[in-house]
Coordinates of N, CA, C and O in Angstrom, one line a residue:
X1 N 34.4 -63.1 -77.1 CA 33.6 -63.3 -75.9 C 33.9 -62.2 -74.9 O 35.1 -62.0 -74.7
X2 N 33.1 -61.3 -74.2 CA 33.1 -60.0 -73.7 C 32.8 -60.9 -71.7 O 32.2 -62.0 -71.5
X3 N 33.5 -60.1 -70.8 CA 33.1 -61.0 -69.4 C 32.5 -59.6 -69.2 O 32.9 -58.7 -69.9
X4 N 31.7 -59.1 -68.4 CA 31.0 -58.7 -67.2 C 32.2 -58.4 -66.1 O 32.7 -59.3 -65.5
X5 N 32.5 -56.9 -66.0 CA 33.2 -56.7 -65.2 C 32.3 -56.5 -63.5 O 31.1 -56.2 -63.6
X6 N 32.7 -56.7 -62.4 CA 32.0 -56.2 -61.4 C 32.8 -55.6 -60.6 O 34.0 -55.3 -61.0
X7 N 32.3 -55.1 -59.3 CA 33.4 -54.1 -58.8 C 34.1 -54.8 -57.9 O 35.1 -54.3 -57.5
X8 N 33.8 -55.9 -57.6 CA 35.0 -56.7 -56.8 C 35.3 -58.0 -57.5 O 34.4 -58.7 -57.8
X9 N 36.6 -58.2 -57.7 CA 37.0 -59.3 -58.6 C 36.6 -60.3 -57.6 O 35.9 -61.1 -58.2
X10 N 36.7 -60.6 -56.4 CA 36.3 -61.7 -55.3 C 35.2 -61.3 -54.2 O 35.6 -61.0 -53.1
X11 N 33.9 -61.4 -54.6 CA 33.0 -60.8 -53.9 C 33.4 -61.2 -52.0 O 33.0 -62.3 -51.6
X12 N 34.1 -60.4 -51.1 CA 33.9 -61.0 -49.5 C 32.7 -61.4 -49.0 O 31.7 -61.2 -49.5
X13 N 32.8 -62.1 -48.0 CA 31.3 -62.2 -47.1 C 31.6 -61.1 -46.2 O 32.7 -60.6 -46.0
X14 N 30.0 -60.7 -45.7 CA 30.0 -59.5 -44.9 C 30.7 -59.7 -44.0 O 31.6 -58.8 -44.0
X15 N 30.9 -60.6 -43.0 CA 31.8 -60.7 -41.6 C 33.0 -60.2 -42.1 O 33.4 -59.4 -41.2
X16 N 33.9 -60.1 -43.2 CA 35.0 -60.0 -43.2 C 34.7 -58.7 -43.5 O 35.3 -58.0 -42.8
X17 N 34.0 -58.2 -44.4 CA 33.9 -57.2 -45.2 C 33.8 -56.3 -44.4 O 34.4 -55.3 -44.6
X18 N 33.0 -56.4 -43.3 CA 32.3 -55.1 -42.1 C 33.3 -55.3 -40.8 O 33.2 -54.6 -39.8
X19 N 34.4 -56.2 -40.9 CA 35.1 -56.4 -39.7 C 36.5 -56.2 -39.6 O 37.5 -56.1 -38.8
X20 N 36.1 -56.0 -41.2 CA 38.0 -55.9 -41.2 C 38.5 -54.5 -41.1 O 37.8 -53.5 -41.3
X21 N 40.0 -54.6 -40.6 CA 40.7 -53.3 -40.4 C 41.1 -52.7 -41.4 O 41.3 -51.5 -41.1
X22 N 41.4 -52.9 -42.5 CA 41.7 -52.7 -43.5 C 39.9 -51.6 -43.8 O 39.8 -50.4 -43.6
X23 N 39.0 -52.4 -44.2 CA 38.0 -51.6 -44.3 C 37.5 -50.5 -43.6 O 37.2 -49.5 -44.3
X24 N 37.3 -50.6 -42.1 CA 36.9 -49.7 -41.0 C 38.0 -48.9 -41.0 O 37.8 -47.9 -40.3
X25 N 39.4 -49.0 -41.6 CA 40.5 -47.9 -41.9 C 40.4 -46.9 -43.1 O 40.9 -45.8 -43.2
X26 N 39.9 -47.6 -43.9 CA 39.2 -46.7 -45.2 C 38.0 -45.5 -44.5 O 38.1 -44.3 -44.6
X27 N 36.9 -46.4 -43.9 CA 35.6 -45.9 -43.4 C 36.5 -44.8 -43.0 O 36.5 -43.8 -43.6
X28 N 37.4 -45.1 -41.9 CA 37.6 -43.4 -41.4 C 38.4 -42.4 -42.0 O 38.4 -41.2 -41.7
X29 N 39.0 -43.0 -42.7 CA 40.0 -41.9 -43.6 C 38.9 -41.5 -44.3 O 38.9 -40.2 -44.5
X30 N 37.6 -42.3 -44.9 CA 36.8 -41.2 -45.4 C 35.8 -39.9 -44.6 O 35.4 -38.8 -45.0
X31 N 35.8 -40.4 -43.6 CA 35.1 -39.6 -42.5 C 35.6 -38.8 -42.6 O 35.3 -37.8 -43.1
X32 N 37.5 -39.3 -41.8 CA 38.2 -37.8 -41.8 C 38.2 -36.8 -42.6 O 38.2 -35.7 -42.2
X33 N 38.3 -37.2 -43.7 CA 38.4 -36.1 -45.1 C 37.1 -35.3 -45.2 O 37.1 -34.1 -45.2
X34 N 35.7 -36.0 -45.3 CA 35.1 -35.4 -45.2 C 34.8 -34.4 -44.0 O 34.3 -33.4 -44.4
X35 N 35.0 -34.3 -42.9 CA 34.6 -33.3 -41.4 C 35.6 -32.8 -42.0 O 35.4 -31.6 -41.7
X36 N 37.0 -32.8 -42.9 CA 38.0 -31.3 -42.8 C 37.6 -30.6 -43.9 O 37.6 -29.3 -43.8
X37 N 37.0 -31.2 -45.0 CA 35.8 -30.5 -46.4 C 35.2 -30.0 -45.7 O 35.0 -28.8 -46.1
X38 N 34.4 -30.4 -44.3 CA 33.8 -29.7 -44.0 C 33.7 -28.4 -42.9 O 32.7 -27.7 -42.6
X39 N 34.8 -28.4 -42.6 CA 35.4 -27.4 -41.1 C 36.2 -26.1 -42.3 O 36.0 -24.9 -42.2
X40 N 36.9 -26.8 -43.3 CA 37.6 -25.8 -44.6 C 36.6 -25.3 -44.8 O 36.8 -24.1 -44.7
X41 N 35.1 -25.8 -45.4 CA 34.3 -24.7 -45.9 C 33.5 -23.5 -45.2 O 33.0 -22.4 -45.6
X42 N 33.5 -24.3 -43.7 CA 32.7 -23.2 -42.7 C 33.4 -22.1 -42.3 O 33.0 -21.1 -41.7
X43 N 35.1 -22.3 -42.7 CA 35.8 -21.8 -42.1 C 36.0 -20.6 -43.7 O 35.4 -19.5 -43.5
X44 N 36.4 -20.7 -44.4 CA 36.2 -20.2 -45.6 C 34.7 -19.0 -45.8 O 34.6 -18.0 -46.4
X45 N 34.1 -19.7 -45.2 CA 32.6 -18.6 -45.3 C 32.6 -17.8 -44.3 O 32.1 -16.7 -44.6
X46 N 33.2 -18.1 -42.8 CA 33.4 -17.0 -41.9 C 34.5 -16.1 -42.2 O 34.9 -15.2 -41.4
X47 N 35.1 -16.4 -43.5 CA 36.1 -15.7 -43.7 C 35.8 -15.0 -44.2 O 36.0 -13.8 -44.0
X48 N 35.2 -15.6 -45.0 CA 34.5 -14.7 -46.5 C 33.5 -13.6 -46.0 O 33.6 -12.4 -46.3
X49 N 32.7 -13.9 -45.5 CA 31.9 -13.0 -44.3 C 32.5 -11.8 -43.5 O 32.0 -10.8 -43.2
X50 N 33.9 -12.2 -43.0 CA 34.5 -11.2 -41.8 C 34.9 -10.2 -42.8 O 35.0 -9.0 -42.4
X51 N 35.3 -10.4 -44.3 CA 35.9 -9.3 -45.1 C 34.8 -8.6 -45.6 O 35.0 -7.5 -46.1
X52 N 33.7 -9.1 -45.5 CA 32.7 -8.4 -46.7 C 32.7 -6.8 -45.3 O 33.1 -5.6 -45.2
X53 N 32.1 -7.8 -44.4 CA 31.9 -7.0 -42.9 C 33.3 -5.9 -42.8 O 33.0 -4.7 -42.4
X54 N 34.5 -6.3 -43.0 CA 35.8 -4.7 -42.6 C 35.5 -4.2 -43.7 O 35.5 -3.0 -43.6
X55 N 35.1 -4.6 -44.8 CA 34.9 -3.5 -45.9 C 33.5 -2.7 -45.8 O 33.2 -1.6 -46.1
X56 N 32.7 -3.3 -45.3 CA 31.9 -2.2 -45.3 C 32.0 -1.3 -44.2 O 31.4 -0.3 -44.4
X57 N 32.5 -1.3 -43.1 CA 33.1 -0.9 -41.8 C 33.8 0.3 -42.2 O 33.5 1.5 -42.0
X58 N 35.0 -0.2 -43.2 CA 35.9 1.0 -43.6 C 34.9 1.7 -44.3 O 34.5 2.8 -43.9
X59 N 34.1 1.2 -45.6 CA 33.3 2.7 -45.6 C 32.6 3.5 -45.3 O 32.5 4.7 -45.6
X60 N 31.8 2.6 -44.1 CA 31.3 3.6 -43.3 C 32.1 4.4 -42.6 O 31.7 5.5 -42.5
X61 N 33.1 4.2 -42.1 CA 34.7 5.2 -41.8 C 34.9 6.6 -42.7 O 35.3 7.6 -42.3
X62 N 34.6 6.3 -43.8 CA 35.2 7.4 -44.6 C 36.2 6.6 -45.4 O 37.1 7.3 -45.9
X63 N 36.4 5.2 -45.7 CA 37.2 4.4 -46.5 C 38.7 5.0 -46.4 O 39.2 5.8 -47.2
X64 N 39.2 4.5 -45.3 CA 40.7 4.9 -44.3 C 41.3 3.7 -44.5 O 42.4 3.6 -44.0

């Protein structure tokens, strides 16, 4: 006999589910992670950008 797994072994009611600290402490740990994925990547591209930018600088220099 095979059971049907679901993703919550005890489905909550919403009041608990949308009110609890436990949950809205997840919600933000996921937020958080997400805005630093996303401050790391912008920050990463202005990086990546300022090198492209000194290397072409030095060769218009005379590559010094």
């Amino acid at each position: 006999m095979t059971q049907n797994h679901i993703a919550t072994v005890q489905p909550l009611p919403s009041s608990i589910l949308h009110n609890s600290a436990e949950v809205r402490r997840q919600y933000t740990r996921a937020a958080a992670k997400q805005a630093v994925q996303f401050i790391s990547r912008k920050v990463r591209v202005f990086n990546r950008r300022t090198a492209e930018m000194t290397q072409d600088m030095t060769q218009v220099q005379g590559g010094h």
